[in-house]
Coordinates of C-alpha atoms and ligand atoms in Angstrom, one line a residue:
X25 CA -20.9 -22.3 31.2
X26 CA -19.5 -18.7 31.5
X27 CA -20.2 -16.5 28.2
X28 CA -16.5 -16.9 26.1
X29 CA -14.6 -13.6 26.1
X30 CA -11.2 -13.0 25.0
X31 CA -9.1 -10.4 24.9
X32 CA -6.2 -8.1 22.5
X33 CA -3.8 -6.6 24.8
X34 CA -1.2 -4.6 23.3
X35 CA 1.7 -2.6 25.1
X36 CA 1.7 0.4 23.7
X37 CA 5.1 1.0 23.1
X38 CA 5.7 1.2 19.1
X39 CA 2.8 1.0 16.4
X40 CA 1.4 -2.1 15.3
X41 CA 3.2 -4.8 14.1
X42 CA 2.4 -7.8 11.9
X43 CA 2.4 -10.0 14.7
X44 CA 0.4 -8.1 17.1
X45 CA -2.3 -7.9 14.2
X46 CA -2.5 -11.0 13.5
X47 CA -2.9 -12.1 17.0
X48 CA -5.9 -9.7 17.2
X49 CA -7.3 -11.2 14.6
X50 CA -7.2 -14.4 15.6
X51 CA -9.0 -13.1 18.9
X52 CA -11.1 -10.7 16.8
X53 CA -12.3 -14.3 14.9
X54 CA -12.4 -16.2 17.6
X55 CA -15.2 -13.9 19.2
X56 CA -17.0 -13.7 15.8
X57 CA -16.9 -17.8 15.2
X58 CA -18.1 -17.9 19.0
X59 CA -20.3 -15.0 18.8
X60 CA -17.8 -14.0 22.2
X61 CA -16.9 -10.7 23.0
X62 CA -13.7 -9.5 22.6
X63 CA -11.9 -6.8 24.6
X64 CA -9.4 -4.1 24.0
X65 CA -7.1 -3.5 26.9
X66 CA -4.0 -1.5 26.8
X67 CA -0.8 -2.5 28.8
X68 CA 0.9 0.6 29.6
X69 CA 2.4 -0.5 32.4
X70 CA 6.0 0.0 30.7
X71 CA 6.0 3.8 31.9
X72 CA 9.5 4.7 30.1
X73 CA 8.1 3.4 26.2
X74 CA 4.5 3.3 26.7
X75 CA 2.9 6.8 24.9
X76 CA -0.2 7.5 24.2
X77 CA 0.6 8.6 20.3
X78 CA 1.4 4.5 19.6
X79 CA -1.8 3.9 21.6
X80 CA -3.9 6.3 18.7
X81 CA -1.9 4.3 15.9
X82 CA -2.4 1.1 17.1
X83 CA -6.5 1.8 17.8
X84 CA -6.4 3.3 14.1
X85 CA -4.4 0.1 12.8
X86 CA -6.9 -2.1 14.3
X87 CA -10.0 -0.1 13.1
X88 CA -8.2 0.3 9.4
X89 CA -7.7 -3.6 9.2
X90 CA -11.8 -3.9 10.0
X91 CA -11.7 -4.8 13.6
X92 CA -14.7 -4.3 15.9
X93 CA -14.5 -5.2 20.2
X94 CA -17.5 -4.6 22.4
X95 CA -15.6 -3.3 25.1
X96 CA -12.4 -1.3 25.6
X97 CA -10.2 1.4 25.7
X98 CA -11.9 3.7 23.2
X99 CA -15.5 2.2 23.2
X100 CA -15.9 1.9 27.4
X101 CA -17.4 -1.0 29.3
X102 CA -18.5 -2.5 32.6
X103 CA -14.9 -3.7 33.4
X104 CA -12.9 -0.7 32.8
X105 CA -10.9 0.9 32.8
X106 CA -9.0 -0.5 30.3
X107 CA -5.6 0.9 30.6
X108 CA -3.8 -0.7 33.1
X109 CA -2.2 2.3 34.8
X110 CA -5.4 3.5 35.5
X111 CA -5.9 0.3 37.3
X112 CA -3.1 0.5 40.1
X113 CA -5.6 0.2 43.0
X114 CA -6.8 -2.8 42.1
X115 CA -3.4 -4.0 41.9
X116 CA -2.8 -3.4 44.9
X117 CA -5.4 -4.8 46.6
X118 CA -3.8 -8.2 45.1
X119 CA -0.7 -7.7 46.2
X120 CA -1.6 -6.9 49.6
X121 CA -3.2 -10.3 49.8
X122 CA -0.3 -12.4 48.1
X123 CA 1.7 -10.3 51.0
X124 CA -0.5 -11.5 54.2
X125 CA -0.3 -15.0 52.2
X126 CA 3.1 -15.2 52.0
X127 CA 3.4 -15.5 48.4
X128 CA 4.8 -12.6 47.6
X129 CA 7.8 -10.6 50.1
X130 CA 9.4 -7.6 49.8
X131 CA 12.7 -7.8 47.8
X132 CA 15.4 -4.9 48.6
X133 CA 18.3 -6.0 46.7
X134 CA 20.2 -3.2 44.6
X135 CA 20.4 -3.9 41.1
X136 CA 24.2 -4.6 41.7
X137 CA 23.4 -7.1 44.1
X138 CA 20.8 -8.5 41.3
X139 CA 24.0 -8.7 38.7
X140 CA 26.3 -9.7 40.6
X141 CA 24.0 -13.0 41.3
X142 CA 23.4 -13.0 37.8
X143 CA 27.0 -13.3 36.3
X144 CA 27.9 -15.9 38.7
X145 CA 25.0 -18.5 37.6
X146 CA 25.4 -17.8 34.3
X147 CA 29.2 -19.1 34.8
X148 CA 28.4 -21.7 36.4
X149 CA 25.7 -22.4 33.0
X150 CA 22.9 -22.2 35.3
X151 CA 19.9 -20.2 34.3
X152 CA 19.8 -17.1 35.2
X153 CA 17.2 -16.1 37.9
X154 CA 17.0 -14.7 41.6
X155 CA 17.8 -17.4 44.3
X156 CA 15.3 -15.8 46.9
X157 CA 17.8 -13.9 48.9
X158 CA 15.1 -11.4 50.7
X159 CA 12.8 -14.5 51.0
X160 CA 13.8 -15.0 54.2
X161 CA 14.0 -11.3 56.0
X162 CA 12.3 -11.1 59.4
X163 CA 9.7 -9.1 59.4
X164 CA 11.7 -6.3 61.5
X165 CA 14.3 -6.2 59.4
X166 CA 11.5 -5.6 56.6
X167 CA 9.7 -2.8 59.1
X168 CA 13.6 -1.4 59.4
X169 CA 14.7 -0.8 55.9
X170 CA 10.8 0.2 55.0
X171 CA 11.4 2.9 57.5
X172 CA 14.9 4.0 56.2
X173 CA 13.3 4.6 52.8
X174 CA 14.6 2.1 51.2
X175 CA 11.6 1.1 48.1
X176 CA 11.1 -2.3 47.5
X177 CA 10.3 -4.7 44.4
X178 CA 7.5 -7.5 45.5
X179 CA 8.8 -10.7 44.5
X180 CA 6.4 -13.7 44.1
X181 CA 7.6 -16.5 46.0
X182 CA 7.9 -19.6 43.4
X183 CA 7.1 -23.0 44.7
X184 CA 10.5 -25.2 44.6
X185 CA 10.6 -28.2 43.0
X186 CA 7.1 -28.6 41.1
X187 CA 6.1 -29.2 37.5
X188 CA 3.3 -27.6 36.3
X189 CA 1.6 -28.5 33.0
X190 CA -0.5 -25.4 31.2
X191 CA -2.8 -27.0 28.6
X192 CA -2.7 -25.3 25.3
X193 CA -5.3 -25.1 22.9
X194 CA -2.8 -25.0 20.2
X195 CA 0.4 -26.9 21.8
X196 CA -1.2 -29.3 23.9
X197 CA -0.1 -29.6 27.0
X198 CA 3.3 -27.6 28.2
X199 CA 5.4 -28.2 31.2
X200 CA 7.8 -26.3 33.1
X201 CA 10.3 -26.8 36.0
X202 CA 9.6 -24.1 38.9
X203 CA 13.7 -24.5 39.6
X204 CA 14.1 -22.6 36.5
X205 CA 11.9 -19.6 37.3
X206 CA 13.2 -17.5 40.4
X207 CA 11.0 -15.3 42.3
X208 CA 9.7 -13.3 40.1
X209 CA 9.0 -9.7 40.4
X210 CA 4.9 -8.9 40.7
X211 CA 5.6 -4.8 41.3
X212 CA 8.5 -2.4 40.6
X213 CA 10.1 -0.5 43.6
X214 CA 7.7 2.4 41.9
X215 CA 4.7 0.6 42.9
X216 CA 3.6 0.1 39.7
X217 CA 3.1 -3.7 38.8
X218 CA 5.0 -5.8 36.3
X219 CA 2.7 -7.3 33.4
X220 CA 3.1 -11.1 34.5
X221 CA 1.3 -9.8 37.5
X222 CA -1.2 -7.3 36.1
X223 CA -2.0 -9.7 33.0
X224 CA -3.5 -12.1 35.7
X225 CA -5.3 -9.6 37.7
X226 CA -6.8 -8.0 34.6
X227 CA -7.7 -11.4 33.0
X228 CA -9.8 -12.2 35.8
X229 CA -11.2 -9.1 36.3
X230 CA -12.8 -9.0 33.0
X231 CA -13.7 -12.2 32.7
X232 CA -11.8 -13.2 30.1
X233 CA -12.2 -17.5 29.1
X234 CA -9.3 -17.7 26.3
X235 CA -6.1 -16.5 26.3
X236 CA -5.2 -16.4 22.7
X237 CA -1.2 -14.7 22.2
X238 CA 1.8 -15.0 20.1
X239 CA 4.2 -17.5 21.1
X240 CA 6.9 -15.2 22.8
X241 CA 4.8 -15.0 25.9
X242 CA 4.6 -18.7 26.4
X243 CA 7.7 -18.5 29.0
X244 CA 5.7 -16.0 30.8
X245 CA 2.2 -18.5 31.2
X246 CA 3.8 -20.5 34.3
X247 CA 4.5 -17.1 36.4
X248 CA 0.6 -16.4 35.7
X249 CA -0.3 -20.1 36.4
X250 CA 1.3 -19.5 40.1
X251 CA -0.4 -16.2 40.2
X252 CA -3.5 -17.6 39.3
X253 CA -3.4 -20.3 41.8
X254 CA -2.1 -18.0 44.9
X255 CA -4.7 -15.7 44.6
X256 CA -7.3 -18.9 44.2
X257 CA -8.5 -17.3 40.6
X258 CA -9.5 -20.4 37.6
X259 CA -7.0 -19.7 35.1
X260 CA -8.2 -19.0 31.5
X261 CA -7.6 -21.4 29.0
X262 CA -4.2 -20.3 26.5
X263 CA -3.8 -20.4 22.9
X264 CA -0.1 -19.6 22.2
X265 CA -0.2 -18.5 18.2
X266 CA 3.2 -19.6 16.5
X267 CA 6.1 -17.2 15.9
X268 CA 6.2 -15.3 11.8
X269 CA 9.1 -16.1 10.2
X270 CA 10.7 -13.9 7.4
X271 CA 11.3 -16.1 3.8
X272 CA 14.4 -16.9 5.0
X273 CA 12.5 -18.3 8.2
X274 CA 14.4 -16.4 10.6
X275 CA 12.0 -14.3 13.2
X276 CA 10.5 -11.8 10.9
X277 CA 12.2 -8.2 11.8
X278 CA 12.9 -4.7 10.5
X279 CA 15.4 -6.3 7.8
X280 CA 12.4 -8.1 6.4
X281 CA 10.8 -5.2 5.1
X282 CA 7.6 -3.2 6.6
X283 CA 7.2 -4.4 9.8
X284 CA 4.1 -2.1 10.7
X285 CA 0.4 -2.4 9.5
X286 CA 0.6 1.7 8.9
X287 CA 3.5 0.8 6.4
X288 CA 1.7 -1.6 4.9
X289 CA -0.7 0.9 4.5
X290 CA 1.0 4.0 3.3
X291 CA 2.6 1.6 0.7
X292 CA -0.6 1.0 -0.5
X293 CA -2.0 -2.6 0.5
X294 CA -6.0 -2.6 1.2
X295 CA -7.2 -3.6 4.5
X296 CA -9.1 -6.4 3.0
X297 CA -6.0 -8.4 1.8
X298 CA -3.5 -7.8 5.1
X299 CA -7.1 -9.3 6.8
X300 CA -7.0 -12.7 4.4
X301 CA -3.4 -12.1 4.5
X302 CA -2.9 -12.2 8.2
X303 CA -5.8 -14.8 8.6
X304 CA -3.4 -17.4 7.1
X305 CA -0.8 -16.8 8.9
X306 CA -0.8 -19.4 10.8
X307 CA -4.3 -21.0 10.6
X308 CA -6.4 -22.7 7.3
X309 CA -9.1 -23.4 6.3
X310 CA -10.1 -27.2 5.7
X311 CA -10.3 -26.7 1.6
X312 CA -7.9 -25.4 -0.6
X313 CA -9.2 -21.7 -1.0
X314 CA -7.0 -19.1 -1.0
X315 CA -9.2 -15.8 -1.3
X316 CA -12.0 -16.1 1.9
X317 CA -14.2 -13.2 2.8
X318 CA -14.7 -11.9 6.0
X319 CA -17.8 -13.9 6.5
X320 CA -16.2 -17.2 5.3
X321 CA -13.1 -16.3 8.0
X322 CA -15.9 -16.0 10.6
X323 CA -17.1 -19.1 10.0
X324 CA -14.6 -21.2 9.7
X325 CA -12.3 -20.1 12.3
X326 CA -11.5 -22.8 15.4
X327 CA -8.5 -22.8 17.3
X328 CA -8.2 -26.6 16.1
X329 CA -6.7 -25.2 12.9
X330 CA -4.0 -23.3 13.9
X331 CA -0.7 -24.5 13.3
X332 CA 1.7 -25.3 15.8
X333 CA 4.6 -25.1 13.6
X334 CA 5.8 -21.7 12.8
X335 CA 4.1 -19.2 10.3
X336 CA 6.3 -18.0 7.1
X337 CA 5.8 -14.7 5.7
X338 CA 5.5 -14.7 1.8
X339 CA 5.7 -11.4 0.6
X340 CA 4.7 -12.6 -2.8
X341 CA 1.6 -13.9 -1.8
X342 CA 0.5 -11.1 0.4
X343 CA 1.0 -8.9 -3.2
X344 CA -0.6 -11.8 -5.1
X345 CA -3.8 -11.2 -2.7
X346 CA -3.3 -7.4 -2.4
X347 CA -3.5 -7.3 -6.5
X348 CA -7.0 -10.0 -6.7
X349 CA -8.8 -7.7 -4.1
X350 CA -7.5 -4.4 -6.5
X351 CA -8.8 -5.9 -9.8
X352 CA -12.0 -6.6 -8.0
X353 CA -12.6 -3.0 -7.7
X354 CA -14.8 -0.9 -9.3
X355 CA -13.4 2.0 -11.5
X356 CA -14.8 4.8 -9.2
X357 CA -13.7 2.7 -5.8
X358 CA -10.2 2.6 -7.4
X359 CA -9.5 6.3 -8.4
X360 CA -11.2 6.8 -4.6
X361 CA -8.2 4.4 -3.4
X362 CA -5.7 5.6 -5.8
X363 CA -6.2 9.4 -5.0
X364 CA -4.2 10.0 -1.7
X365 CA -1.4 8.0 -3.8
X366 CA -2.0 10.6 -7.1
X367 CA -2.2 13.4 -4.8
X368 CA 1.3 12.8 -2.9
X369 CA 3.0 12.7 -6.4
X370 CA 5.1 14.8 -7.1
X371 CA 3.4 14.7 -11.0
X372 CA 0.2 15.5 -10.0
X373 CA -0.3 18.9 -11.4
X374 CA 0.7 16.6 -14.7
X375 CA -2.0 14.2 -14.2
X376 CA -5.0 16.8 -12.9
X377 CA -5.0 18.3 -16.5
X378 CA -5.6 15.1 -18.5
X379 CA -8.8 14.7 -20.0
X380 CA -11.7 12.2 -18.1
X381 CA -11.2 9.9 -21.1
X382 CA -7.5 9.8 -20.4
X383 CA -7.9 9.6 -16.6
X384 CA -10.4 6.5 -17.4
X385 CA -7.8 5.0 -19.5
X386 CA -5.1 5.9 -16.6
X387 CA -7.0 4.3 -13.7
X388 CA -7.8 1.1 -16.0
X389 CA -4.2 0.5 -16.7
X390 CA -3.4 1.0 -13.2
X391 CA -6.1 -1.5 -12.2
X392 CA -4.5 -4.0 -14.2
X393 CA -0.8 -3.8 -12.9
X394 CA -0.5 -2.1 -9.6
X395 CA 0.3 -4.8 -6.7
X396 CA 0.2 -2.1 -4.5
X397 CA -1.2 1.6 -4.5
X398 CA 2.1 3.4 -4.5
X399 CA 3.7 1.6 -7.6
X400 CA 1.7 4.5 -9.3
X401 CA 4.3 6.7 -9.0
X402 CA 6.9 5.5 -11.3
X403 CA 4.1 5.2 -14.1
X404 CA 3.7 8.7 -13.4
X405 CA 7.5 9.2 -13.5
X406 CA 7.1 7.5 -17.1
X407 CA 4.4 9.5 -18.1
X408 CA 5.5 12.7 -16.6
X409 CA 8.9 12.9 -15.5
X410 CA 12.5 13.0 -17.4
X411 CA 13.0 10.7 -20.0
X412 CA 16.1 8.4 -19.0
X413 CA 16.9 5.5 -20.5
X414 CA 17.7 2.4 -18.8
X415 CA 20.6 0.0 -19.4
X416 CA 18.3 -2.4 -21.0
X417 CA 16.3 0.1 -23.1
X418 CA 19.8 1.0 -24.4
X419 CA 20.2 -2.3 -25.7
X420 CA 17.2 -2.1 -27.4
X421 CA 17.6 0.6 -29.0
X422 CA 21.4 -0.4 -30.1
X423 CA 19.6 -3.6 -32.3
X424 CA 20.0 -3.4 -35.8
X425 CA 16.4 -3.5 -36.9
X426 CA 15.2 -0.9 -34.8
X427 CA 16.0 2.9 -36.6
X428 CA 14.5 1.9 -40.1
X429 CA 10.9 0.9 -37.3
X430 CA 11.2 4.0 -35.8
X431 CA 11.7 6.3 -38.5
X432 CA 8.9 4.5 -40.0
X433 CA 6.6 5.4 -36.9
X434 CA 7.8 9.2 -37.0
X435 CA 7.1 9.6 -40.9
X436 CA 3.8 7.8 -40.6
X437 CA 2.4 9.4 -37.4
X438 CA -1.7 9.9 -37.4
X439 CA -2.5 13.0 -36.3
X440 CA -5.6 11.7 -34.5
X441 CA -3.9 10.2 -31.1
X442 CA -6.4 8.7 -29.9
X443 CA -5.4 5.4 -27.8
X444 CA -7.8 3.0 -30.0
X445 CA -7.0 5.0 -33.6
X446 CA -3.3 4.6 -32.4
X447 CA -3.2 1.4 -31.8
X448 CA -5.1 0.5 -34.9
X449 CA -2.0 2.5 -36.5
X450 CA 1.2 0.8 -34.9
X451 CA -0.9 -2.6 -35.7
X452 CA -1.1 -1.5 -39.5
X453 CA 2.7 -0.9 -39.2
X454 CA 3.6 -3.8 -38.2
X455 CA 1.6 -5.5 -41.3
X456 CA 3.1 -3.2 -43.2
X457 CA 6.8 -3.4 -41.9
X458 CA 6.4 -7.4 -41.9
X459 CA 7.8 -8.1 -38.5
X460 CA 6.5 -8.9 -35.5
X461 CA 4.8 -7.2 -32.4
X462 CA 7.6 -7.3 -30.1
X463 CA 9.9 -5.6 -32.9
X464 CA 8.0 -2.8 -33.1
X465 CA 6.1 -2.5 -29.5
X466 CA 9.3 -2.9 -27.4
X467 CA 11.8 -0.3 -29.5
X468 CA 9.0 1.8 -29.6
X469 CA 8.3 1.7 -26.0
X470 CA 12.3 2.0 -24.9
X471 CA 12.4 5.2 -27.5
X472 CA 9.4 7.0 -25.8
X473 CA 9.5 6.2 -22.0
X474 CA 13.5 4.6 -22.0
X475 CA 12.0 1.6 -20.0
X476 CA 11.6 -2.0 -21.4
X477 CA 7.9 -2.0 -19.4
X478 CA 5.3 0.5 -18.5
X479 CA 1.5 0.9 -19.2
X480 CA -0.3 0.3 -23.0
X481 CA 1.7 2.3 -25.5
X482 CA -1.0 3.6 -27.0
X483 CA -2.8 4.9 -23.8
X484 CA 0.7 6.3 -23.1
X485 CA 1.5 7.7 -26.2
X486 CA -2.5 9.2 -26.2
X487 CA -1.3 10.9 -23.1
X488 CA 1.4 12.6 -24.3
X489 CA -0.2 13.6 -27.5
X490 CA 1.5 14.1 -30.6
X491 CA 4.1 16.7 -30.0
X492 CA 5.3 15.3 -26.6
X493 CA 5.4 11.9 -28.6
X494 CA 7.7 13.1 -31.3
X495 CA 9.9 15.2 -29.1
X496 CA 10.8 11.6 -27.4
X497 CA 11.0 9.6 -30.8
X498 CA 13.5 12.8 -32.1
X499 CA 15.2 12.2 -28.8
X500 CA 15.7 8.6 -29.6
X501 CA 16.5 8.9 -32.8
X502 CA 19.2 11.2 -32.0
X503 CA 20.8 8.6 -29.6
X504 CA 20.7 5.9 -32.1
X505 CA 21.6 8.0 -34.3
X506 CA 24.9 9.6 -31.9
X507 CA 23.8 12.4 -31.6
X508 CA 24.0 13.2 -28.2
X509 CA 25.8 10.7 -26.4
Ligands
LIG11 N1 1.0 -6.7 26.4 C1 1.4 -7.9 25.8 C2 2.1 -7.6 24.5 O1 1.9 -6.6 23.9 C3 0.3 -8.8 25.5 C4 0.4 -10.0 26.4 C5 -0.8 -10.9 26.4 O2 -1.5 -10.9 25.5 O3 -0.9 -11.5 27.5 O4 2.8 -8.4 24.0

């Protein structure tokens, strides 16, 4: 049996997306289960968006997320190269032989012509496609309009009236109707070829035994069956992966939120939950874990357990994981993580001058609540920026019960502001006062920072230290009191 290989293929033409990642993991687990090898091939053949900057971004989004290949675009290999336009003689070799075959001709009708054809199936409801109008030119007339200049498109010449059935890995087998696909073009009237054509060429090339894609390029996998089976190549076999949805389980787009892994990334999710993340998307385990290392994803990973029905995209989960893989980090690993995040704030100057005890007590709050890395910021802004006071703080502060608590805090203040002696203080006042937590902890906390939620009060009120705290009680007090409103 030949040694498995698959490949990830991307056209470089944007930055990664959620989709394309996942489907290079599902290749990148497939090799590991498999001990395969995996390859990276880049499918520039899209000269107008294809640019070498995406190509960077998506090699850096794939190395981010934890991905290794043994051969490709960056790393080499015996079967490069590995971006396609740097391939075009080979092409060509290939399309001279479907030529002499016959299953490919020259096509040299104008893109008016092309319309023109189009419009009038499409009224008649007919499926769009090309009826095979050059199919037939003599091979003067051919040598004639070659000679005037005119380029050409190659069109593959589609068997009429045959069904062919593509086995799937995931969706079993799959048929299509050749009457619905015209002759399709194989190379642009630039010479350069299209990907049904080069997909096929490259596939073989490199040996590749599993096709494993998302689902969008299932309407392309007849066009390579019949290119396959002119040129007298064994197909691969296919694994069509099933589309991601958005919560409202329409395809997932830009309206859904961060589309990209590099936005996922500057907002601050680690690599290691978009990885489990991703890894469900689609495929499960047999048990009911939730959380599986890398190891346990290698593992388990078949191509029986991927789901033919479509993947949904739960943002809540993906912040559920993002948050278990933060709290498993170690106090040092997080303010590593967290840095980039403190550094790009615009408090930051605020934040360098706390004490390492604060800082400690900073990074252990934020270990606790941030989903992701970039919430920081608006416990910064709490900390450090302007007090304002929201709607619902107002309210808070407009109860009753809350200026005799207050004033109570301000006369009784320790001077020691320590977060622990602090806390020991505003629990003595609440024996004191008789009431209960929440009557003292959330006024308190809507007089100082204006918000109803933040970080410990005591680890915020340490932070601000005793004159910065009774600047904002004064503040507060003053509102309640009308003051200044
Ligand atoms: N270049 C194609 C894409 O980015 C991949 C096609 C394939 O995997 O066959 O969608």
């Amino acid at each position: 049996m030949k040694p498995l290989k698959v490949r990830f293929a991307p056209s470089p033409t944007g930055p990664l997306h959620i989709g394309g990642a996942r489907s290079a993991l599902f290749n990148y687990l497939f090799a590991e289960h498999h001990n395969a090898q995996l390859v990276l091939r880049i499918e520039d053949t899209d000269l107008e968006r294809s640019r070498r900057e995406y190509e960077d971004e998506i090699i850096s989004s794939l190395r981010w997320l934890g991905l290794t290949w043994a051969e490709g675009v960056d790393t080499g290999g015996e079967n490069g190269p590995y971006r396609q336009t740097e391939r075009l003689d080979l092409y060509r070799r290939y399309e001279k032989q479907l030529l002499v075959a016959n299953h490919a001709y020259y096509c040299f009708c104008s893109a008016d012509d092309l319309e023109q054809e189009r419009q009038s199936l499409i009224s008649k409801g007919e499926t769009p496609r090309y009826l095979g109008k050059c199919r037939h030119l003599s091979p003067q007339a051919v040598e004639e309009k070659l000679r005037q200049g005119l380029k050409p498109t190659v069109r593959f010449q589609v068997p009429a009236a045959e069904i062919i059935e593509i086995p799937d890995l995931v969706r079993g087998p799959v048929r299509f109707a050749t009457e619905e696909i015209g002759d399709f073009i194989i190379v642009k009237s630039d010479g350069i070829p299209t990907y049904n054509f080069a997909v096929v060429i490259d596939d073989t090339l490199m040996d590749i035994t599993h096709v494993i894609r998302a689902e969008e390029h299932l309407s392309n996998t007849p066009r390579q069956w019949l290119i396959y089976s002119a040129l007298g190549f064994p197909a691969p076999e296919f694994a069509h992966i099933s589309l991601i949805l958005g919560a409202d389980r329409q395809k997932m787009s830009k309206r859904h939120g961060a589309t990209s892994l590099i936005q996922y990334r500057e907002i601050g999710y680690l690599p290691e939950a978009l990885f489990n993340f991703l890894g469900f998307l689609g495929w499960s385990p047999e048990g009911e874990e939730q959380i599986l290392s890398r190891e346990e994803f290698t593992a388990a990973f078949t191509l029986e357990r991927v789901s033919k029905s479509p993947a949904v995209f739960d943002l809540n989960k993906l912040n559920w994981l993002n948050h278990q893989y933060l709290l498993k980090k170690s106090l040092a690993d997080y303010a590593l993580l967290l840095e980039p995040f403190l550094k790009k704030s615009a408090y930051y100057q605020s934040f360098v001058q706390l004490t390492p005890e604060q800082k400690e007590l900073f990074m252990t709050g934020m270990r606790s609540r941030l989903v992701f890395l970039s919430e920081v910021e608006e416990y910064l802004q709490l900390l450090f920026g302007p007090l304002q006071y929201s709607p619902e703080s107002e309210e808070v502060l407009a109860e009753n019960d809350v200026l005799p608590v207050l004033n109570y805090i301000k006369d009784h203040f320790p001077a020691d502001t320590s977060a622990a002696n602090v806390e020991t203080f505003l629990k003595n006042s609440i024996k004191t006062l008789k009431i209960k937590p929440k009557q003292l902890y959330m006024p308190l906390r809507c007089a100082l920072s204006g918000q109803i939620h933040g970080m410990e009060l005591p680890v915020m009120i340490n932070i601000w230290g005793q004159k910065e705290f009774l600047s904002r009680l004064q503040l507060a007090l003053g509102k309640i009191n009308g003051n200044d409103c």
